[in-house]
Amino acid sequence: MQVNVLLIAKEQSNTDASTSSFIANEKEISTRENNVAKIKVVVRKRPLNKKEISRKEDDIVTVDENALTVHEPKLKVDLTAYVEKHEFCFDAVLDEHVTNDEVYRGTVEPIIPIIFQRTKATCFAYGQTGTGKTFTMQPLPLRAAQDLIRFLHQPVYHSQRFKLWLSYFEIYGGKLFDLLSDRK
């Protein structure tokens, strides 16, 4: 089974009441914030790769709304074949046909506005080698940066002196690589 997991986390910073007074659409932002869980787990299924197809391997994972089912082929003692089903539920499950744009709109984009309420946000992918983490994550920081800068240029935020820090790391083989500095 080849899936990768995106974890989206937000952490509310301590702010006083005056910091929220500058928000133009306070009710809309508040509603969005309530709809974004503190931690959201999203799973994206990847399609079979060329090697798996050439070996005529079966796709044993199905996606249904917020659940992923693994259909594990097994043999009984008398060699009768059967399939054992394992269902896993998540906040969202994306099938192999979902585009990276749809991944962004469903995972990262909803947390962009709430960052401007002095909230910290983290998005990371977890999974074994070959599950599509890099393919899934690669376009997300650029899109997020574009949206963050677009928000920073809005008059309501422009005078607030926000500072933006963006990091993009890979942890592989117990080593940390900074992907914004040529993997140093």
Tab-separated table of C-alpha atoms in Angstrom, residues 22-83:
chain	number	residue	atom	x	y	z
A	22	PHE	CA	-8.010	45.045	12.765
A	23	ILE	CA	-9.570	42.048	11.009
A	24	ALA	CA	-11.894	43.230	8.258
A	25	ASN	CA	-14.106	40.168	8.014
A	26	GLU	CA	-13.828	39.035	11.626
A	27	LYS	CA	-16.935	36.828	11.502
A	28	GLU	CA	-15.851	35.120	8.274
A	29	ILE	CA	-12.330	34.501	9.582
A	30	SER	CA	-13.699	33.252	12.905
A	31	THR	CA	-15.970	30.813	11.079
A	32	ARG	CA	-13.031	29.566	8.991
A	33	GLU	CA	-10.897	29.141	12.103
A	34	ASN	CA	-13.593	27.069	13.777
A	35	ASN	CA	-13.716	24.858	10.688
A	36	VAL	CA	-9.971	24.186	10.796
A	37	ALA	CA	-9.059	21.562	13.362
A	38	LYS	CA	-5.969	21.975	15.508
A	39	ILE	CA	-4.538	18.916	13.778
A	40	LYS	CA	-5.926	17.619	10.518
A	41	VAL	CA	-4.768	14.327	9.019
A	42	VAL	CA	-5.135	13.987	5.262
A	43	VAL	CA	-4.135	10.897	3.306
A	44	ARG	CA	-3.412	10.922	-0.413
A	45	LYS	CA	-3.358	7.668	-2.333
A	46	ARG	CA	-0.862	7.418	-5.145
A	47	PRO	CA	-1.454	5.405	-8.317
A	48	LEU	CA	0.469	2.227	-9.056
A	49	ASN	CA	3.860	3.038	-10.560
A	50	LYS	CA	5.264	1.587	-13.805
A	51	LYS	CA	7.180	-1.152	-12.009
A	52	GLU	CA	4.072	-2.274	-10.112
A	53	ILE	CA	2.030	-2.251	-13.317
A	54	SER	CA	4.685	-4.252	-15.223
A	55	ARG	CA	4.623	-6.868	-12.429
A	56	LYS	CA	0.817	-6.938	-12.771
A	57	GLU	CA	0.353	-5.999	-9.136
A	58	ASP	CA	-3.174	-5.291	-7.958
A	59	ASP	CA	-4.319	-1.969	-6.575
A	60	ILE	CA	-5.567	-3.090	-3.169
A	61	VAL	CA	-6.495	0.333	-1.790
A	62	THR	CA	-9.874	1.973	-2.275
A	63	VAL	CA	-10.938	5.448	-1.211
A	64	ASP	CA	-14.409	6.384	-0.019
A	65	GLU	CA	-14.926	9.931	1.344
A	66	ASN	CA	-12.924	10.076	4.600
A	67	ALA	CA	-11.971	6.407	4.657
A	68	LEU	CA	-9.282	4.352	3.018
A	69	THR	CA	-9.736	0.572	2.759
A	70	VAL	CA	-6.920	-1.904	2.234
A	71	HIS	CA	-8.092	-5.151	0.624
A	72	GLU	CA	-5.440	-7.602	1.796
A	73	PRO	CA	-5.359	-10.891	-0.153
A	74	LYS	CA	-4.886	-13.877	2.162
A	75	LEU	CA	-4.943	-17.663	2.122
A	76	LYS	CA	-6.683	-19.882	4.624
A	77	VAL	CA	-4.931	-22.992	5.919
A	78	ASP	CA	-6.766	-25.052	3.268
A	79	LEU	CA	-5.373	-22.620	0.624
A	80	THR	CA	-8.741	-20.995	0.011
A	81	ALA	CA	-8.192	-17.403	-1.092
A	82	TYR	CA	-10.027	-14.585	0.650
A	83	VAL	CA	-9.671	-10.853	1.141
